[in-house]
PDB file of C-alpha atoms in Angstrom:
ATOM      1  CA  MET C   1       1.635  11.671  -8.292  1.00 48.00           C
ATOM      2  CA  LEU C   2       2.615  11.941  -4.658  1.00 52.00           C
ATOM      3  CA  ASN C   3       3.902  15.205  -3.337  1.00 50.00           C
ATOM      4  CA  LYS C   4       6.018  15.249  -0.182  1.00 50.00           C
ATOM      5  CA  PHE C   5       4.065  18.299   0.995  1.00 47.00           C
ATOM      6  CA  GLU C   6       0.820  16.268   0.972  1.00 48.00           C
ATOM      7  CA  ARG C   7       2.074  13.941   3.700  1.00 49.00           C
ATOM      8  CA  SER C   8       1.601  14.268   7.402  1.00 66.00           C
ATOM      9  CA  GLY C   9       2.142  11.812  10.227  1.00 87.00           C
ATOM     10  CA  GLY C  10      -0.024   8.758  10.724  1.00 95.00           C
ATOM     11  CA  GLU C  11      -1.765   6.382   8.366  1.00 97.00           C
ATOM     12  CA  ALA C  12      -2.913   7.645   4.976  1.00 97.00           C
ATOM     13  CA  VAL C  13      -6.128   6.716   3.185  1.00 97.00           C
ATOM     14  CA  VAL C  14      -5.399   6.007  -0.459  1.00 97.00           C
ATOM     15  CA  GLN C  15      -7.414   5.172  -3.565  1.00 98.00           C
ATOM     16  CA  TYR C  16      -5.428   2.697  -5.669  1.00 98.00           C
ATOM     17  CA  LEU C  17      -5.624   3.366  -9.415  1.00 97.00           C
ATOM     18  CA  ASP C  18      -4.192   1.462 -12.402  1.00 95.00           C
ATOM     19  CA  SER C  19      -0.844   3.240 -12.546  1.00 92.00           C
ATOM     20  CA  ASN C  20      -1.060   5.763  -9.739  1.00 95.00           C
ATOM     21  CA  LEU C  21      -2.549   6.490  -6.328  1.00 95.00           C
ATOM     22  CA  ARG C  22      -4.865   9.179  -5.085  1.00 96.00           C
ATOM     23  CA  VAL C  23      -4.322  10.280  -1.504  1.00 96.00           C
ATOM     24  CA  VAL C  24      -7.764  10.703   0.085  1.00 97.00           C
ATOM     25  CA  LYS C  25      -6.446  11.469   3.577  1.00 96.00           C
ATOM     26  CA  PRO C  26      -2.803  12.525   3.902  1.00 95.00           C
ATOM     27  CA  GLY C  27      -0.475  10.433   6.016  1.00 96.00           C
ATOM     28  CA  ALA C  28       3.051   9.075   6.130  1.00 97.00           C
ATOM     29  CA  TYR C  29       2.267   5.407   5.426  1.00 97.00           C
ATOM     30  CA  VAL C  30      -0.284   2.728   4.563  1.00 98.00           C
ATOM     31  CA  ARG C  31      -0.503  -0.699   6.161  1.00 98.00           C
ATOM     32  CA  CYS C  32       0.163  -3.880   4.135  1.00 98.00           C
ATOM     33  CA  ALA C  33      -3.101  -5.799   3.721  1.00 97.00           C
ATOM     34  CA  VAL C  34      -1.285  -9.124   4.224  1.00 96.00           C
ATOM     35  CA  THR C  35       1.466  -8.544   6.787  1.00 96.00           C
ATOM     36  CA  GLY C  36       0.247  -5.425   8.583  1.00 97.00           C
ATOM     37  CA  ALA C  37       3.643  -3.767   8.031  1.00 97.00           C
ATOM     38  CA  GLU C  38       3.770   0.008   7.668  1.00 98.00           C
ATOM     39  CA  ILE C  39       4.739   1.042   4.133  1.00 98.00           C
ATOM     40  CA  PRO C  40       5.968   4.633   3.705  1.00 97.00           C
ATOM     41  CA  LEU C  41       3.941   6.194   0.875  1.00 96.00           C
ATOM     42  CA  ASP C  42       7.051   7.107  -1.085  1.00 94.00           C
ATOM     43  CA  GLU C  43       8.125   3.428  -1.014  1.00 97.00           C
ATOM     44  CA  LEU C  44       4.753   1.911  -1.979  1.00 97.00           C
ATOM     45  CA  LYS C  45       5.141  -0.119  -5.190  1.00 97.00           C
ATOM     46  CA  TYR C  46       2.578  -2.918  -4.972  1.00 98.00           C
ATOM     47  CA  TRP C  47      -1.212  -2.693  -4.708  1.00 98.00           C
ATOM     48  CA  SER C  48      -4.428  -4.173  -6.049  1.00 97.00           C
ATOM     49  CA  VAL C  49      -6.843  -1.885  -7.858  1.00 97.00           C
ATOM     50  CA  GLU C  50      -9.550  -4.567  -7.671  1.00 96.00           C
ATOM     51  CA  ARG C  51      -9.176  -5.151  -3.919  1.00 97.00           C
ATOM     52  CA  GLN C  52      -8.025  -1.593  -3.081  1.00 98.00           C
ATOM     53  CA  GLU C  53      -5.201  -3.007  -0.943  1.00 97.00           C
ATOM     54  CA  PRO C  54      -1.505  -2.134  -0.574  1.00 98.00           C
ATOM     55  CA  TYR C  55       1.231  -4.756  -0.251  1.00 98.00           C
ATOM     56  CA  ALA C  56       4.709  -4.476   1.277  1.00 98.00           C
ATOM     57  CA  SER C  57       6.463  -6.817  -1.182  1.00 97.00           C
ATOM     58  CA  PRO C  58       5.980  -9.165  -4.147  1.00 96.00           C
ATOM     59  CA  GLU C  59       5.880 -12.013  -1.600  1.00 96.00           C
ATOM     60  CA  ALA C  60       2.910 -10.369   0.137  1.00 96.00           C
ATOM     61  CA  VAL C  61       1.130 -10.092  -3.226  1.00 96.00           C
ATOM     62  CA  MET C  62       1.690 -13.815  -3.847  1.00 94.00           C
ATOM     63  CA  MET C  63       0.446 -14.687  -0.358  1.00 95.00           C
ATOM     64  CA  ARG C  64      -2.790 -12.776  -1.082  1.00 94.00           C
ATOM     65  CA  VAL C  65      -3.215 -14.297  -4.554  1.00 92.00           C
ATOM     66  CA  THR C  66      -2.502 -17.879  -3.475  1.00 93.00           C
ATOM     67  CA  GLY C  67      -4.190 -17.654  -0.079  1.00 89.00           C
ATOM     68  CA  GLN C  68      -1.025 -18.691   1.761  1.00 83.00           C
ATOM     69  CA  ALA C  69      -0.699 -17.814   5.432  1.00 73.00           C
ATOM     70  CA  VAL C  70       1.686 -15.098   6.558  1.00 66.00           C
ATOM     71  CA  PRO C  71       4.887 -16.749   7.771  1.00 65.00           C
ATOM     72  CA  THR C  72       5.636 -16.291  11.468  1.00 62.00           C
ATOM     73  CA  LYS C  73       9.129 -15.833  12.795  1.00 57.00           C
TER      74      LYS C  73
END
């Protein structure tokens, strides 16, 4: 369970577990493994336990699973 007092600025290091996370190094966010977007820890909902990667959205998960390229704007 995340605790707001565990956070500090910068990028966190997180261990991704089946139904929870373990913060190894406190920080305010993690970076999406697909898009590179910053994801505030309290908004992180998608990750892979197997790959130990966070994802910003369900679309990012599908891009990783299917091998699709990240869309450019």
